[in-house]
Amino acid sequence: MKYTYSCSECAMDVDVDVPMAEYDAEKDYEGALAAFENGLAAENPSCRQSLMYNQIITYEFLNDYAKAAELMGVYLELYPGDETAVRENIFLSTR
């Protein structure tokens, strides 16, 4: 199954238009992770925040809370004003 991630910030399509909810419905978290990592490899700064956040959430779905927490630390250094991520980080600290 081939995925495309469509960035709402820059309208860039990266082979990775499937929202996280559809990955969840399919339970294809490995496919989702590959899609987001592929998008991050494109190094488009306007898409980076969304891709990074989705990558973190995907690791949570995969029950890899240590990796999600590690990536969240990097994410919050780059985007400290993201209140949703701050709350998510609190959740991660309980895992």
Coordinates of C-alpha atoms in Angstrom, one line a residue:
M1 CA 0.0 0.0 0.0
K2 CA 1.5 3.3 -1.1
Y3 CA 0.9 6.4 1.0
T4 CA 1.2 10.1 0.3
Y5 CA 1.5 12.7 3.0
S6 CA 0.0 16.0 2.0
C7 CA 1.4 18.9 4.0
S8 CA -1.2 21.5 4.7
E9 CA 1.5 24.1 5.4
C10 CA 3.2 24.0 2.0
A11 CA 0.9 21.8 -0.1
M12 CA 3.8 19.5 -0.8
D13 CA 3.0 15.8 -1.4
V14 CA 5.5 13.3 -0.2
D15 CA 5.1 9.6 -0.9
V16 CA 4.5 8.6 2.5
D17 CA -3.3 12.3 1.2
V18 CA -3.7 9.7 4.1
P19 CA -4.5 11.3 7.5
M20 CA -3.4 9.6 10.7
A21 CA -7.0 8.5 11.4
E22 CA -6.9 6.4 8.2
Y23 CA -3.6 4.8 9.3
D24 CA -5.3 4.1 12.6
A25 CA -8.3 2.5 10.9
E26 CA -6.0 0.3 8.9
K27 CA -3.7 -0.3 11.9
D28 CA -0.8 0.1 9.5
Y29 CA 1.4 2.0 11.9
E30 CA 4.6 0.8 10.3
G31 CA 3.4 2.2 7.0
A32 CA 2.5 5.4 8.7
L33 CA 5.9 5.6 10.3
A34 CA 7.7 5.0 7.0
A35 CA 5.5 7.7 5.4
F36 CA 6.4 10.3 8.0
E37 CA 10.1 9.4 8.0
N38 CA 10.1 9.6 4.2
G39 CA 8.5 13.0 4.4
L40 CA 11.1 14.2 7.0
A41 CA 13.8 13.0 4.6
A42 CA 12.5 15.5 2.1
E43 CA 13.8 18.2 4.5
N44 CA 11.0 20.7 3.8
P45 CA 11.0 23.1 6.8
S46 CA 7.4 24.1 6.3
C47 CA 6.3 20.5 6.7
R48 CA 8.7 19.4 9.4
Q49 CA 6.6 20.2 12.4
S50 CA 3.6 18.3 11.3
L51 CA 5.6 15.3 10.2
M52 CA 7.6 15.2 13.4
Y53 CA 4.5 15.3 15.5
N54 CA 2.8 12.6 13.5
Q55 CA 6.0 10.5 13.8
I56 CA 5.9 10.8 17.6
I57 CA 2.2 9.8 17.7
T58 CA 2.9 6.8 15.5
Y59 CA 5.6 5.6 17.9
E60 CA 3.0 5.8 20.7
F61 CA 0.6 3.7 18.6
L62 CA 3.5 1.2 18.2
N63 CA 3.9 1.2 22.0
D64 CA 7.5 2.5 21.7
Y65 CA 7.1 5.2 24.3
A66 CA 10.9 5.5 24.8
K67 CA 11.4 6.5 21.2
A68 CA 8.3 8.8 21.2
A69 CA 9.7 10.5 24.3
E70 CA 13.1 10.9 22.8
L71 CA 11.6 12.5 19.6
M72 CA 9.3 14.6 21.7
G73 CA 12.3 16.1 23.5
V74 CA 13.8 17.2 20.1
Y75 CA 10.4 18.4 18.9
L76 CA 9.8 20.6 22.0
E77 CA 13.3 22.1 21.6
L78 CA 12.3 23.2 18.1
Y79 CA 8.6 24.1 18.9
P80 CA 8.4 24.9 22.6
G81 CA 5.1 26.9 22.1
D82 CA 3.2 23.9 20.9
E83 CA 0.7 23.4 23.8
T84 CA -0.7 20.2 22.4
A85 CA 2.8 18.7 22.3
V86 CA 3.5 19.9 25.9
R87 CA 0.4 18.0 27.0
E88 CA 1.4 15.0 25.0
N89 CA 4.8 15.1 26.6
I90 CA 3.1 14.9 30.0
F91 CA 1.3 11.8 28.9
L92 CA 4.5 10.3 27.6
S93 CA 6.2 10.9 31.0
T94 CA 3.6 8.6 32.6
R95 CA 4.6 5.7 30.3

